[in-house]
Each structure stands twice: as structure tokens, then as C-alpha cells.
Amino acid sequence: MTPPVIELRSVVRTYPGEPPVRALDGVDLRIDTGEMVAIIGPSGSGKSTLLNVMGTLDRPTEGSVLIDGVDTRELKERHLCGLRATRLGFVFQSFHLIESARVLDNVANGLLYQGVARAERERRARRALELVGLGERATTKPPKLSGGQRQRVAIARAIVAEPSLILADEPTGNLDSRTSDEVLALLDRLNADLGATIAIITHDHEVAERVPRRITVHDGRVSELTGVGS
Amino acid sequence: MNASIDPTAPDARPRRSRLRPVDRVRTGLGGLASRPGRTLLTALGIAIGIASMVTVVGISSSSKADLLAELDELGTNLLQVRPGQSLFGDSATLPADADAMVRRVATVEDTAGIIAIPGDVQRNDHEDEPNGLSIIATDGRVSETLGLTARVGRVLGVGEQHLPVVVLGSLAAERLGIDSIEGGPTITLGDDSYQVIGILESHPLHPDLDRSVLIGESWATERYDIDPNHSTIYIRVAKDRVEVTRPLLARTANPAAPNEVDVSRPSDALEAQTKVDDNLQNLLLALGGVALLVGGVGIANIMVISVIERRSEIGLRRALGASRGHIRSQFVIESAALSTLGGALGIALGVGATAAYASSQGWTLSVPATALGGGVLAALAIGALAGLYPAAKAARLDPADAVRPHA
Ligand SMILES: Nc1ncnc2c1ncn2[C@@H]1O[C@H](COP(=O)(O)OP(=O)(O)OP(=O)(O)O)[C@@H](O)[C@H]1O
Ligand SMILES: [Mg+2]
């Protein structure tokens, strides 16, 4: 039996301050291979904190995060980084592209910290660009791209290493509704056709409507939304 | 089913994140390539520092090389022996056969002795003020031993030893107002009148000869009641044998009292003048060092700004699997590369400036390879050092914080 792609057990994340903020307040969550999950909730509810903890960019104050059955608390920094390089893909609201680097290099950077040789990185990056429909723009630089195209480049970078889990924090937050639809359709397709496991944070209910499994976050607590048609 | 207790075990520990060495360098250089203007301006500080140091070293080295070549031509293989002082502080004298003894040393090629004669030198038709000129009796070999040449007329030959004729040193001729031998100018030494048969070229190694009037030794000893012992013996030694010959000379010239003999090398006095330049050179080098320091601080500054500006790039790289060490090395390499670029630029500028100056002075260009290699290494080290703090800052950034959109 394969373990879940990710499992959170009683995760608490407190930000120190006066008073301290309990951004995550006892979160239990489990996502299995091939799932596509929407995480919704109002601003400040703790969605980004949840995603960062899931992505090991942030460590929980209490509780544990298991990725592919590995307890991340037990990993040293270099192995944690290795885990991010190999098992996790990130998509951010603000794209995070290196503006001076070609689209191809931006995507290939998804394999940089695995120690893959450049030729191989580029070969796989081209394939990922084909998948997101930007095969023709490999040598373009990001400033020449539209917002939707940029986000597709970022998605290509997230999938190039074929991670176990793709974490997207408001991937459509900077896009108009038509391009949002395109980007969501792309994520849908990656999930349906390639079996990619994806968690999308959004506070847009319309976006969430399209996703089979929905989780809401409220004041640092999560609950499963059930019964709403997909 | 098999020996493995935990089926996830082989897969349990993820591989460490890894950045190939070429990619380490490439990521370090990428940041510079993307901001060419800033890169160039920041590198300029180091470039100026290195350029000034290379120029200082280059000019000094070129001029020294030139001086040494000149000295070589004048005779670094020329030694001189003079009487020193006796144990009781009296002026000593050289034995009469000192010249002959010294000439017998195997490594000695040639010798010539002179005798200083007390007395005033005057132009016949003038009632002159004291002019500081001295009278020297030479044995006829002196021109050959020292390589003296006549600017006007001829040098004192062996055949003219017994005649009342003189040759003037260049300064002596100037002071006496004689610049030609046409019309047979004469001068007065004591009560005697002498015909001037030649004027010597100035000789930088022997300023005392420039200030002298040369008469034949045979004439002088016959005519005047003077101490016949040599006051100076010039010794030309086989090239490259100077060091072995020098310690032998005192003992050879005066076996009875070697400690009463002064042995010196006239070219040393000229070479010593370059030591004065060394002080100036050190000062200029120190100024170049300050420029380097300022350049290094400038790089550190720009790197700190760069780290702040690129926080989202750093966050992204952490998300892609970069470790703290990877981030640190990226910025140290960037900083070192920035500085090295400045160093290379500085070397080009410095060598260019040196070449221009050297050619204006008619010198051949000489920049020591150590200055070039040292310049690049210094720039590299300064850059790496300057990058340590900004790199540590970049590595310490909290990845979760760095990926958040910032105002
Ligand atoms: N670095 C931090 N230090 C202190 N408090 C923080 C920090 N980051 C987040 N918070 C607080 O934690 C809570 C959750 O923030 P988080 O960014 O996870 O919310 P979010 O659901 O992603 O909001 P949004 O929809 O606006 O992105 C908020 O109250 C926020 O102010
Ligand atoms: Mg958020």
C-alpha cells in the first residue's frame, strides 16, 4: 500500500508576536496520489501558511508533515532541500520567473538543484514546455510574455521534475478570468491526463467549483467541503 | 515478502539537493550578466585600485629595468679601491704596488690608478673665484678602464704622459668656460700653464672625474713634489665575477693593513637612488590598496542591495531545492566574479598606462608577472571576502517569507 502523497498530523504554526498568531491551529490533512484539491478560505485564514508548511518552506511549530511517507521533521536541511527538488513543484501567484533568463532556462531551473546536467535539463524543459503549449516560446524572455503565458511557464517549471505533489498558491490571482480559465484547464489536464497530484489555493469560489475535492480554511482550521457537485 | 522491514525504506530518505560545479559558477555569473551596467560600474572601483597598483609597479619596474640596463652599460663590473683610515683615525695610504698587485688577480681585467693633486685650477686670462675643481694625475690607462670618451678633442694618451697637457672633465670645462679646443685654450695649475687637448663626456658613475682636470701621472710626479701613491684605483672585473672578486681586493691592495682599504662599487651609489623611489612607490601602492578596500566595500554594498532586490529569486531557488549553501555560494561567486572582472579591467588599464608612460620615456615596458597574477588574485580574494556578508544574508532568508509577494 502506498502512503499518501502528503499527510499533515495536528499541525500548528504560530507566528510570534503580541499577541502570537496561530496561523494553523491543529490541521490534519491527507492527499493521495492523483488527487486534485482546492484549498479555499478568506484572506488571512492561513492558506499560504498551510501551503508553505506542506511544501517544507516553513516548519510547523507542532505536529508533523509526511511526504511520500517520510516524516520531514527527521530530515536534515540538505535532504529537505533534496525533497523539494525532487518531490515538490511550486506555482506562485506572482510567477517568480527570472526575467533575464530565457523561458527554457526558467523551466530547466526546475531540475537545477537535482544535479541534472544542462543538456538533459533542457531536453526535459522542452518537453514540459510542449505540455503547457509553449513549445514555440522556449527562447523568449519572460518580459515578452502575457500573464497567462508566464504562469504556464511557471507550471512547466513545477512539473519538469515530475514531482509527487504540485502546490499552487493562488495561481490565477494575477490573471483575468479568461486566462484564469486557461490556466485552470491546464492544471485540470495535467491532473486528468498525467495523474499529477495538485493542491490549489484560491479564494475564488468559481475556481474552486471546478475542482473535485475542496477544503476550506478558517482561522487556521481546515474542514472538508462535501456534497457540492463537481 | 522480502528482507525489507519497511517497504518505503529504500525510498525513504530523499537524495540531498545537489548543484553541479559548472552550474554553481553559471548561477553565480548569471546575476552579473543580467545587470551589465551595474556590474561594470561596481567593478570600476576595483579596476581603479588594481590599475593604479599595476601602473605604479609597472612604471617603477620599467624605470628600474631601464636604469639597470644603463648601469650595466656604464659598468656594474667596475670597483674602486681607496685608502681608508688607519686604526688611529689618520688617513691611510695605499702601498705603491697596490695597483700592480690588484691587476694580478685572475678575475681583474684592467686597472687604472689616479693621484689627487692639491691645487687650484684657473683659466689663464681670468682671476677666478675658487671653482671647486680638482686636479687628477692619471696613468694613461684610465680612459680605457673606465670607458671614458672625449666630447671634444681626445683623451689623455699614454704618449702624452710627459707633456704639459690636460683633459677636462665635462663640468670642469663648463666651469672654466671652455667648450672647444680650437685656438689652443690653456689653463693654469699652480704656476704652470697647460694646453687643453680634450674635453670628456660626462660620466654618471664618476661625478668626481667630471669635476676634474686630468694631467699625466709621469709629468705630475716629475714636476711636483707629491705623494706618488694612488688615491683611487679603478678596477674592471670580469662580468659576473664581481661578487667573488670584491672581498679579495682589500687584502690584495694592502696585505699589511687590509682594514685601511675602502672597496666600493660606484654603480651602487646610483642604484641606491632607486631606493628613494621605493618609498614613493610604497606610498602609491598603499593608496592603490585603499582604492581596493573602497572598491571591496562598494561591492559588498551593491551585493547587499542585490540580495534585498532579489529576495523573490532567492525564495524561488529555495523552493526549487537550493540549500542555504547553494544560495551562499551563488552570491560569493557573483561577488568574486564581479571583483575579478574589475581586476582584469584594472590590469588592462594599468598595463596600458604603463606602456604609454614607458614609451614616452623611451623605456621598454616591463610589468612583473607577479603584479599581474597578484592583481587578479587580490581582486578575486577581495570579491569573495566582500561577498561573504551579503551571501550569508541571502542564505539566512526564510524561504517561506521570501516567496511571499512583498509590498
Ligand atoms: N511571517 C509572518 N509573521 C507574522 N504573521 C504572519 C506571517 N505570515 C502570515 N502571518 C499571519 O498569519 C495569518 C495567515 O496568513 P496567510 O498568509 O497564511 O493567510 P492567507 O490565507 O494566505 O491570506 P491571503 O488570502 O490574503 O493570501 C494572517 O493573520 C497573517 O497576518
Ligand atoms: Mg496567501
XYZ file of C-alpha atoms and ligand atoms in Angstrom:
669
model
C 0.000 0.000 0.000
C 1.467 3.314 -0.993
C 1.455 6.068 1.607
C -0.428 9.300 0.883
C 1.492 11.877 -1.109
C 1.256 14.195 1.847
C -0.108 13.905 5.311
C -0.362 16.607 7.977
C -0.856 15.467 11.559
C -2.057 18.012 14.129
C -0.044 20.755 12.525
C 0.176 24.033 14.421
C 2.033 27.057 13.126
C 2.295 30.012 15.427
C 3.833 33.307 14.418
C 5.435 35.006 17.380
C 4.149 38.472 18.181
C 1.848 40.374 20.515
C -0.432 38.524 20.585
C 1.010 35.466 18.784
C -0.872 34.448 15.624
C -1.955 30.837 15.426
C -1.991 30.741 11.630
C -2.504 26.969 11.613
C -4.408 25.606 14.555
C -4.286 21.805 14.560
C -4.523 20.799 10.926
C -5.000 17.187 9.880
C -4.934 16.641 6.152
C -4.177 13.844 3.754
C -3.862 13.969 -0.012
C -3.484 10.817 -2.089
C -1.769 10.254 -5.388
C -3.667 11.608 -8.361
C -5.931 13.898 -6.348
C -6.686 17.481 -7.220
C -7.610 19.573 -4.220
C -8.765 23.153 -3.871
C -7.987 24.940 -0.635
C -10.258 27.906 -0.136
C -10.812 30.415 2.588
C -10.923 34.130 3.311
C -7.879 36.352 3.301
C -5.674 35.826 6.330
C -7.226 32.457 7.154
C -3.900 30.654 6.851
C -3.954 29.248 3.318
C -0.471 30.393 2.343
C 0.905 29.278 5.672
C -0.657 25.871 5.061
C 0.857 25.649 1.603
C 4.311 26.695 2.814
C 4.190 24.095 5.570
C 3.068 21.448 3.070
C 5.928 22.498 0.802
C 8.514 22.380 3.638
C 9.342 26.035 3.055
C 8.068 26.561 6.574
C 8.263 24.184 9.528
C 5.296 23.564 11.786
C 5.543 24.728 15.377
C 3.856 21.489 16.400
C 2.737 18.337 14.602
C 4.267 16.611 11.628
C 4.285 16.678 7.856
C 4.882 13.433 5.977
C 5.694 13.488 2.293
C 5.622 10.162 0.470
C 5.615 8.627 3.918
C 8.765 10.447 5.046
C 8.500 12.492 8.211
C 10.053 15.816 7.250
C 10.961 16.562 10.863
C 13.631 13.930 10.635
C 15.328 15.359 7.578
C 18.455 17.454 7.670
C 18.455 20.687 5.676
C 20.203 19.209 2.617
C 17.771 16.313 2.441
C 14.808 18.603 2.945
C 16.089 20.667 0.016
C 16.555 17.470 -1.965
C 12.961 16.597 -1.180
C 11.785 19.945 -2.548
C 13.932 19.489 -5.626
C 12.595 16.042 -6.441
C 9.122 15.618 -4.949
C 7.548 19.077 -4.864
C 6.600 21.611 -7.521
C 5.548 25.160 -6.720
C 3.400 27.644 -8.614
C 3.075 31.125 -7.149
C 0.648 33.956 -7.719
C 3.436 36.252 -8.871
C 5.049 33.653 -11.181
C 8.599 34.090 -9.780
C 10.293 33.910 -13.141
C 13.882 35.078 -13.630
C 13.244 37.912 -16.062
C 16.701 37.910 -17.627
C 16.699 34.179 -18.336
C 15.068 32.535 -21.327
C 11.803 30.684 -20.837
C 13.662 27.438 -21.438
C 16.214 28.210 -18.716
C 13.473 29.198 -16.287
C 11.820 25.838 -16.807
C 15.120 23.942 -16.749
C 15.859 25.526 -13.344
C 13.224 23.136 -12.010
C 15.917 20.442 -12.341
C 18.907 22.568 -11.346
C 19.159 21.514 -7.728
C 18.869 17.823 -8.508
C 22.259 17.953 -10.190
C 20.881 17.132 -13.635
C 23.268 18.062 -16.455
C 22.366 21.059 -18.556
C 21.646 19.222 -21.820
C 19.306 16.862 -20.035
C 17.653 19.733 -18.161
C 16.984 21.490 -21.434
C 15.677 18.379 -23.115
C 13.178 17.818 -20.331
C 12.340 21.509 -20.132
C 11.396 21.494 -23.828
C 9.068 18.590 -23.214
C 7.458 20.372 -20.270
C 7.017 23.491 -22.402
C 5.301 21.394 -25.070
C 2.934 20.095 -22.421
C 1.875 23.605 -21.404
C 1.597 24.698 -25.033
C 4.616 26.987 -25.089
C 6.984 24.827 -27.128
C 7.450 27.694 -29.560
C 8.491 30.250 -26.940
C 11.487 28.437 -25.487
C 13.984 31.172 -26.341
C 11.720 34.090 -25.437
C 12.388 36.014 -22.257
C 9.595 36.472 -19.692
C 9.068 40.243 -20.244
C 7.722 39.409 -23.713
C 5.032 37.076 -22.330
C 1.461 37.706 -21.206
C 0.421 36.915 -17.639
C -1.236 33.669 -18.685
C 1.843 32.601 -20.616
C 4.084 33.432 -17.666
C 2.002 31.293 -15.377
C 2.182 28.454 -17.895
C 5.969 28.775 -17.874
C 5.882 28.572 -14.078
C 3.680 25.472 -14.313
C 6.115 23.901 -16.761
C 8.901 24.574 -14.256
C 6.815 22.962 -11.500
C 6.205 19.768 -13.474
C 9.596 19.392 -15.154
C 10.966 17.290 -12.291
C 7.797 15.158 -12.254
C 7.122 15.851 -8.576
C 4.802 13.864 -6.352
C 2.877 16.987 -5.484
C 2.296 20.344 -7.133
C 1.450 23.187 -4.767
C -0.115 26.266 -6.322
C -0.720 29.373 -4.202
C -3.403 31.454 -5.938
C -2.040 30.664 -9.405
C -4.786 32.733 -11.025
C -4.652 35.622 -8.557
C -2.912 37.927 -11.018
C -4.863 36.830 -14.086
C -8.106 37.940 -15.701
C -10.957 35.450 -15.761
C -10.355 34.211 -19.305
C -6.651 33.454 -18.696
C -7.558 32.046 -15.295
C -9.775 29.565 -17.074
C -6.930 28.593 -19.388
C -4.518 28.051 -16.524
C -7.066 26.034 -14.555
C -7.863 23.978 -17.629
C -4.158 23.264 -17.946
C -3.888 22.125 -14.314
C -7.037 20.020 -14.843
C -5.469 18.386 -17.834
C -2.181 17.688 -16.022
C -4.197 16.025 -13.275
C -6.512 14.056 -15.526
C -4.089 13.025 -18.278
C -0.800 12.727 -16.418
C -2.109 11.879 -12.977
C -0.347 14.810 -11.330
C -1.323 15.411 -7.704
C -2.218 19.062 -7.281
C -3.235 21.324 -4.420
C -4.509 24.755 -5.475
C -5.024 27.572 -3.054
C -7.614 30.059 -4.090
C -10.102 32.376 -2.514
C -12.089 32.390 -5.698
C -15.118 30.130 -5.291
C -15.637 29.938 -9.028
C -12.220 28.413 -9.334
C -12.941 26.022 -6.505
C -16.194 24.930 -8.131
C -14.242 23.226 -10.892
C -12.154 21.094 -8.545
C -13.432 17.739 -7.297
C -12.205 17.969 -3.687
C -12.475 21.183 -1.683
C -11.054 22.050 1.681
C -11.817 25.272 3.497
C -9.559 27.048 5.910
C -10.991 29.238 8.655
C -8.847 30.810 11.332
C -6.199 28.190 10.857
C -8.545 25.216 10.962
C -9.447 23.081 7.941
C -12.639 21.342 7.097
C -13.671 19.217 4.167
C -16.432 20.648 1.972
C -18.632 17.807 0.836
C -21.744 17.350 -1.227
C -21.196 20.175 -3.708
C -21.392 18.842 -7.235
C -18.275 18.760 -9.310
C 7.805 -10.967 1.477
C 11.393 -9.926 1.417
C 14.052 -8.870 3.877
C 12.954 -5.285 3.882
C 11.004 -4.446 7.024
C 9.792 -1.072 5.900
C 8.707 -1.171 2.258
C 9.245 2.543 1.920
C 12.776 2.327 3.266
C 14.757 2.381 0.004
C 12.805 5.435 -0.967
C 12.595 6.882 2.498
C 15.455 9.289 2.563
C 15.302 11.728 -0.338
C 18.527 12.485 -2.115
C 20.410 15.534 -0.987
C 19.920 18.560 -3.158
C 22.853 18.919 -5.476
C 24.195 21.637 -7.763
C 26.845 20.728 -10.300
C 30.056 22.778 -10.058
C 29.560 24.261 -13.538
C 26.026 25.236 -12.598
C 27.286 26.733 -9.370
C 29.542 29.013 -11.388
C 26.865 29.617 -14.008
C 24.274 30.722 -11.441
C 26.893 32.968 -9.873
C 27.679 34.616 -13.193
C 24.041 34.803 -14.304
C 23.290 37.596 -11.875
C 26.078 39.731 -13.330
C 25.162 39.139 -16.950
C 21.616 40.293 -16.283
C 22.768 43.697 -14.965
C 25.678 44.666 -17.213
C 25.571 48.386 -16.419
C 25.601 47.947 -12.691
C 28.206 45.209 -12.974
C 30.573 47.474 -14.849
C 30.096 50.442 -12.521
C 30.603 48.321 -9.437
C 33.685 46.676 -10.876
C 35.155 50.092 -11.590
C 36.298 50.668 -8.008
C 38.398 47.511 -8.026
C 39.545 48.306 -11.556
C 40.893 51.687 -10.450
C 42.629 50.180 -7.435
C 44.267 47.398 -9.424
C 45.080 49.732 -12.318
C 46.882 52.182 -10.047
C 48.841 49.411 -8.379
C 49.802 47.798 -11.665
C 50.795 51.192 -13.024
C 52.931 52.006 -10.005
C 54.631 48.646 -10.068
C 54.912 48.695 -13.848
C 56.384 52.179 -14.104
C 58.798 51.548 -11.295
C 59.780 48.215 -12.767
C 60.176 49.657 -16.247
C 62.275 52.544 -14.984
C 64.339 50.257 -12.801
C 64.891 47.894 -15.697
C 65.968 50.878 -17.741
C 68.298 52.150 -15.031
C 69.799 48.719 -14.520
C 70.362 48.381 -18.238
C 72.019 51.794 -18.189
C 74.111 50.895 -15.171
C 75.107 47.696 -16.863
C 76.315 49.678 -19.803
C 78.189 52.086 -17.538
C 79.746 49.247 -15.667
C 78.352 47.329 -12.764
C 81.581 45.402 -13.020
C 83.629 48.392 -12.013
C 85.044 48.525 -8.492
C 87.262 51.085 -6.865
C 89.810 50.912 -4.086
C 90.669 53.902 -1.947
C 92.728 54.405 1.173
C 90.543 54.459 4.255
C 91.589 55.349 7.749
C 94.144 53.772 9.984
C 93.206 52.402 13.399
C 94.120 55.750 14.920
C 91.854 57.702 12.663
C 94.576 59.098 10.391
C 94.127 58.955 6.655
C 95.820 55.865 5.349
C 97.656 55.495 2.057
C 97.714 52.690 -0.448
C 101.039 50.889 -0.942
C 102.931 51.891 -4.058
C 102.478 48.496 -5.671
C 98.746 48.200 -4.873
C 97.782 48.805 -8.491
C 100.159 46.136 -9.783
C 99.064 43.646 -7.109
C 95.378 44.096 -7.847
C 95.981 43.738 -11.564
C 97.360 40.272 -10.890
C 94.029 38.948 -9.553
C 92.705 36.477 -12.116
C 89.236 37.948 -12.368
C 90.521 41.505 -12.784
C 90.525 42.634 -16.388
C 92.022 46.062 -16.081
C 93.046 48.660 -13.530
C 93.902 52.332 -13.557
C 95.201 54.441 -10.725
C 94.840 58.161 -10.180
C 96.529 60.591 -7.835
C 94.649 63.559 -6.469
C 96.847 66.660 -6.528
C 96.093 69.583 -4.239
C 95.918 72.923 -6.017
C 93.724 75.440 -7.788
C 92.604 75.322 -11.362
C 92.330 78.605 -13.233
C 91.692 79.930 -16.683
C 94.804 81.827 -17.792
C 93.109 85.050 -18.680
C 90.887 85.127 -15.603
C 91.410 85.901 -11.970
C 88.852 83.265 -10.926
C 86.902 82.688 -7.766
C 87.526 79.247 -6.262
C 85.652 76.898 -8.562
C 85.736 73.574 -6.686
C 87.638 71.818 -9.436
C 90.288 69.277 -8.620
C 93.441 68.095 -10.317
C 93.985 64.429 -11.010
C 97.053 62.717 -12.335
C 96.257 59.602 -14.358
C 98.464 56.852 -15.678
C 97.062 56.754 -19.173
C 95.003 53.605 -18.723
C 92.140 55.356 -17.015
C 90.149 56.181 -20.157
C 90.194 52.600 -21.245
C 89.441 51.115 -17.841
C 86.535 53.447 -17.194
C 85.432 53.715 -20.805
C 85.908 57.477 -20.864
C 85.398 59.164 -24.193
C 86.195 62.660 -25.358
C 83.392 65.005 -26.358
C 85.887 67.345 -27.896
C 89.500 66.589 -28.844
C 90.978 63.430 -27.409
C 91.554 61.584 -24.161
C 94.956 61.631 -22.497
C 97.065 59.008 -24.259
C 99.968 57.021 -22.904
C 102.294 59.025 -25.175
C 101.173 62.289 -23.604
C 102.196 61.319 -20.081
C 105.252 63.535 -20.105
C 103.714 66.614 -21.704
C 102.153 69.669 -20.044
C 98.714 68.957 -21.478
C 95.346 68.444 -19.799
C 91.979 66.902 -20.499
C 88.969 68.499 -18.828
C 86.065 66.737 -17.190
C 82.744 67.915 -18.611
C 81.814 70.003 -15.587
C 85.320 71.381 -15.269
C 85.145 72.542 -18.895
C 81.830 74.223 -18.253
C 83.094 75.993 -15.114
C 86.168 77.158 -16.919
C 84.120 78.354 -19.858
C 85.886 76.161 -22.370
C 83.841 74.249 -24.873
C 86.258 73.815 -27.750
C 89.950 73.181 -28.214
C 90.183 75.349 -31.270
C 92.659 78.144 -30.803
C 94.540 76.066 -28.201
C 92.961 77.173 -24.939
C 95.190 76.880 -21.888
C 94.632 76.754 -18.154
C 96.805 77.365 -15.154
C 97.578 74.840 -12.446
C 99.600 76.496 -9.732
C 102.237 78.403 -11.676
C 102.184 76.281 -14.796
C 100.254 76.736 -17.946
C 98.756 73.691 -19.674
C 97.221 73.221 -23.080
C 93.738 71.701 -23.188
C 93.703 68.808 -25.650
C 90.252 67.402 -24.958
C 87.006 67.548 -23.040
C 85.455 64.366 -21.667
C 81.887 63.209 -21.954
C 80.108 63.349 -18.646
C 80.231 60.004 -16.862
C 77.356 59.378 -14.418
C 79.334 56.781 -12.455
C 82.201 59.171 -11.822
C 80.935 62.624 -10.977
C 84.346 63.335 -9.356
C 86.033 62.941 -12.750
C 83.517 65.336 -14.272
C 84.756 67.948 -11.826
C 88.441 67.283 -12.506
C 91.267 68.322 -14.704
C 93.354 65.323 -15.819
C 97.129 65.546 -16.241
C 99.714 62.856 -16.967
C 100.986 60.962 -13.931
C 104.593 60.921 -15.156
C 104.580 64.635 -15.743
C 102.976 65.327 -12.395
C 105.372 63.197 -10.343
C 108.384 64.695 -12.103
C 107.171 68.272 -11.895
C 105.608 68.382 -8.449
C 106.535 67.113 -5.066
C 103.519 64.913 -4.473
C 102.677 61.679 -2.740
C 103.204 59.120 -5.507
C 100.713 56.655 -4.060
C 97.369 56.245 -5.800
C 94.416 57.930 -4.193
C 91.997 55.762 -6.147
C 92.482 52.602 -8.124
C 89.702 51.735 -10.590
C 89.312 48.042 -11.225
C 87.345 46.470 -14.055
C 86.353 42.927 -13.137
C 85.180 40.160 -15.453
C 81.388 40.370 -15.695
C 79.603 38.126 -13.190
C 82.765 37.788 -11.100
C 82.255 40.987 -9.152
C 80.899 39.308 -6.042
C 83.786 36.848 -5.762
C 86.425 39.434 -6.532
C 85.277 42.199 -4.248
C 86.225 40.547 -0.937
C 89.749 39.835 -2.229
C 90.631 43.400 -3.080
C 91.407 44.948 0.289
C 93.819 42.167 1.168
C 95.439 42.279 -2.244
C 95.844 46.054 -2.368
C 97.269 46.330 1.114
C 98.230 42.921 2.561
C 99.748 44.569 5.626
C 96.647 46.521 6.557
C 93.553 45.365 4.634
C 91.291 47.198 7.049
C 92.758 50.505 5.859
C 91.329 49.959 2.383
C 87.895 51.085 1.206
C 86.459 48.975 -1.566
C 83.305 50.217 -3.252
C 81.261 49.888 -6.372
C 80.352 53.254 -7.933
C 77.214 51.828 -9.569
C 75.857 51.026 -6.101
C 75.552 54.708 -5.397
C 73.391 55.225 -8.455
C 71.358 52.153 -7.744
C 70.733 53.448 -4.267
C 68.847 56.347 -5.806
C 66.138 53.909 -6.826
C 65.585 53.193 -3.146
C 64.259 56.705 -2.805
C 61.727 55.774 -5.470
C 60.764 52.747 -3.395
C 59.353 54.965 -0.682
C 57.219 56.833 -3.163
C 56.236 53.541 -4.706
C 55.128 52.180 -1.352
C 53.039 55.252 -0.742
C 51.364 54.903 -4.122
C 50.845 51.199 -3.533
C 49.205 51.991 -0.214
C 46.904 54.442 -1.999
C 46.068 51.706 -4.512
C 45.360 49.434 -1.551
C 42.957 51.976 -0.133
C 41.234 52.170 -3.522
C 40.907 48.379 -3.468
C 39.456 48.466 0.010
C 36.950 51.104 -1.017
C 36.168 49.053 -4.123
C 35.605 45.983 -1.943
C 33.262 47.875 0.355
C 31.423 49.135 -2.744
C 30.971 45.590 -3.951
C 29.725 44.447 -0.554
C 27.247 47.327 -0.608
C 25.897 46.544 -4.045
C 25.685 42.867 -3.185
C 23.623 43.637 -0.082
C 21.266 45.725 -2.207
C 21.166 42.961 -4.772
C 20.199 40.408 -2.128
C 17.345 42.619 -0.959
C 16.137 43.169 -4.521
C 16.359 39.521 -5.389
C 14.615 38.127 -2.363
C 11.901 36.545 -4.512
C 14.528 34.905 -6.729
C 16.162 33.529 -3.599
C 12.804 32.278 -2.347
C 12.155 30.637 -5.693
C 15.541 28.914 -5.694
C 14.912 27.603 -2.205
C 11.529 26.282 -3.406
C 13.305 24.609 -6.330
C 15.556 22.825 -3.855
C 18.526 25.124 -3.364
C 20.141 24.695 0.017
C 21.479 27.574 2.090
C 24.957 26.616 0.927
C 23.871 26.829 -2.715
C 22.488 30.317 -2.199
C 25.595 31.381 -0.285
C 27.957 30.116 -2.961
C 25.895 31.773 -5.689
C 26.392 35.191 -4.120
C 30.019 34.658 -3.131
C 30.802 33.561 -6.689
C 28.887 36.521 -8.081
C 30.798 38.893 -5.849
C 34.163 37.294 -6.602
C 33.437 37.309 -10.332
C 32.407 40.953 -10.166
C 35.639 41.845 -8.443
C 37.766 39.682 -10.724
C 36.214 41.394 -13.706
C 37.274 44.684 -12.129
C 40.739 43.234 -11.561
C 41.073 42.178 -15.195
C 39.868 45.579 -16.309
C 42.347 47.212 -13.934
C 45.216 45.161 -15.284
C 44.340 46.137 -18.835
C 44.162 49.800 -17.802
C 47.326 49.587 -15.719
C 49.384 47.887 -18.403
C 48.051 50.378 -20.948
C 49.017 53.326 -18.752
C 52.429 51.840 -18.036
C 53.042 51.176 -21.724
C 52.079 54.739 -22.595
C 54.348 56.209 -19.930
C 57.223 53.867 -20.694
C 57.091 54.705 -24.378
C 57.020 58.422 -23.570
C 60.206 57.878 -21.545
C 61.786 55.675 -24.180
C 61.824 52.707 -21.835
C 60.931 49.171 -22.708
C 57.749 48.002 -20.989
C 58.349 45.746 -18.025
C 55.475 44.681 -15.769
C 56.355 41.815 -13.438
C 54.159 38.740 -13.950
C 53.668 38.622 -10.192
C 51.964 42.009 -10.369
C 49.527 40.682 -12.964
C 48.819 37.388 -11.221
C 48.768 39.116 -7.860
C 46.304 41.693 -9.171
C 43.839 39.053 -10.340
C 44.216 37.027 -7.153
C 43.842 40.087 -4.953
C 40.677 41.103 -6.798
C 39.303 37.579 -6.507
C 40.031 37.421 -2.794
C 38.600 40.875 -2.119
C 35.445 40.000 -4.042
C 34.966 36.706 -2.242
C 35.528 38.442 1.087
C 33.161 41.270 0.197
C 30.547 38.704 -0.809
C 30.615 36.779 2.466
C 28.280 39.026 4.392
C 25.684 39.576 1.634
C 25.819 35.854 0.816
C 25.217 34.934 4.441
C 22.305 37.355 4.462
C 20.859 35.724 1.349
C 21.309 32.237 2.777
C 19.588 33.203 6.025
C 16.419 34.435 4.308
C 13.417 32.466 5.439
C 12.212 30.698 2.278
C 8.520 30.936 3.212
C 8.917 34.651 3.748
C 10.947 35.097 0.564
C 8.324 33.546 -1.721
C 5.507 35.703 -0.351
C 4.522 38.641 -2.519
C 6.061 41.706 -0.918
C 4.944 45.296 -0.951
N 5.672 35.972 8.658
C 4.567 36.227 9.381
N 4.700 36.762 10.614
C 3.614 37.012 11.371
N 2.385 36.741 10.985
C 2.169 36.193 9.779
C 3.277 35.914 8.907
N 2.787 35.376 7.783
C 1.449 35.312 7.927
N 1.079 35.816 9.103
C -0.303 35.871 9.630
O -0.820 34.573 9.617
C -2.160 34.572 9.199
C -2.314 33.692 7.980
O -1.641 34.283 6.883
P -1.634 33.616 5.462
O -0.745 34.400 4.610
O -1.354 32.179 5.604
O -3.138 33.828 5.004
P -3.805 33.566 3.574
O -4.977 32.744 3.837
O -2.821 33.074 2.629
O -4.253 35.017 3.165
P -4.386 35.631 1.697
O -5.622 35.048 1.106
O -4.514 37.091 1.935
O -3.145 35.266 0.963
C -2.504 36.033 8.932
O -3.135 36.548 10.078
C -1.196 36.696 8.736
O -1.245 38.029 9.166
Mg -1.956 33.727 0.840
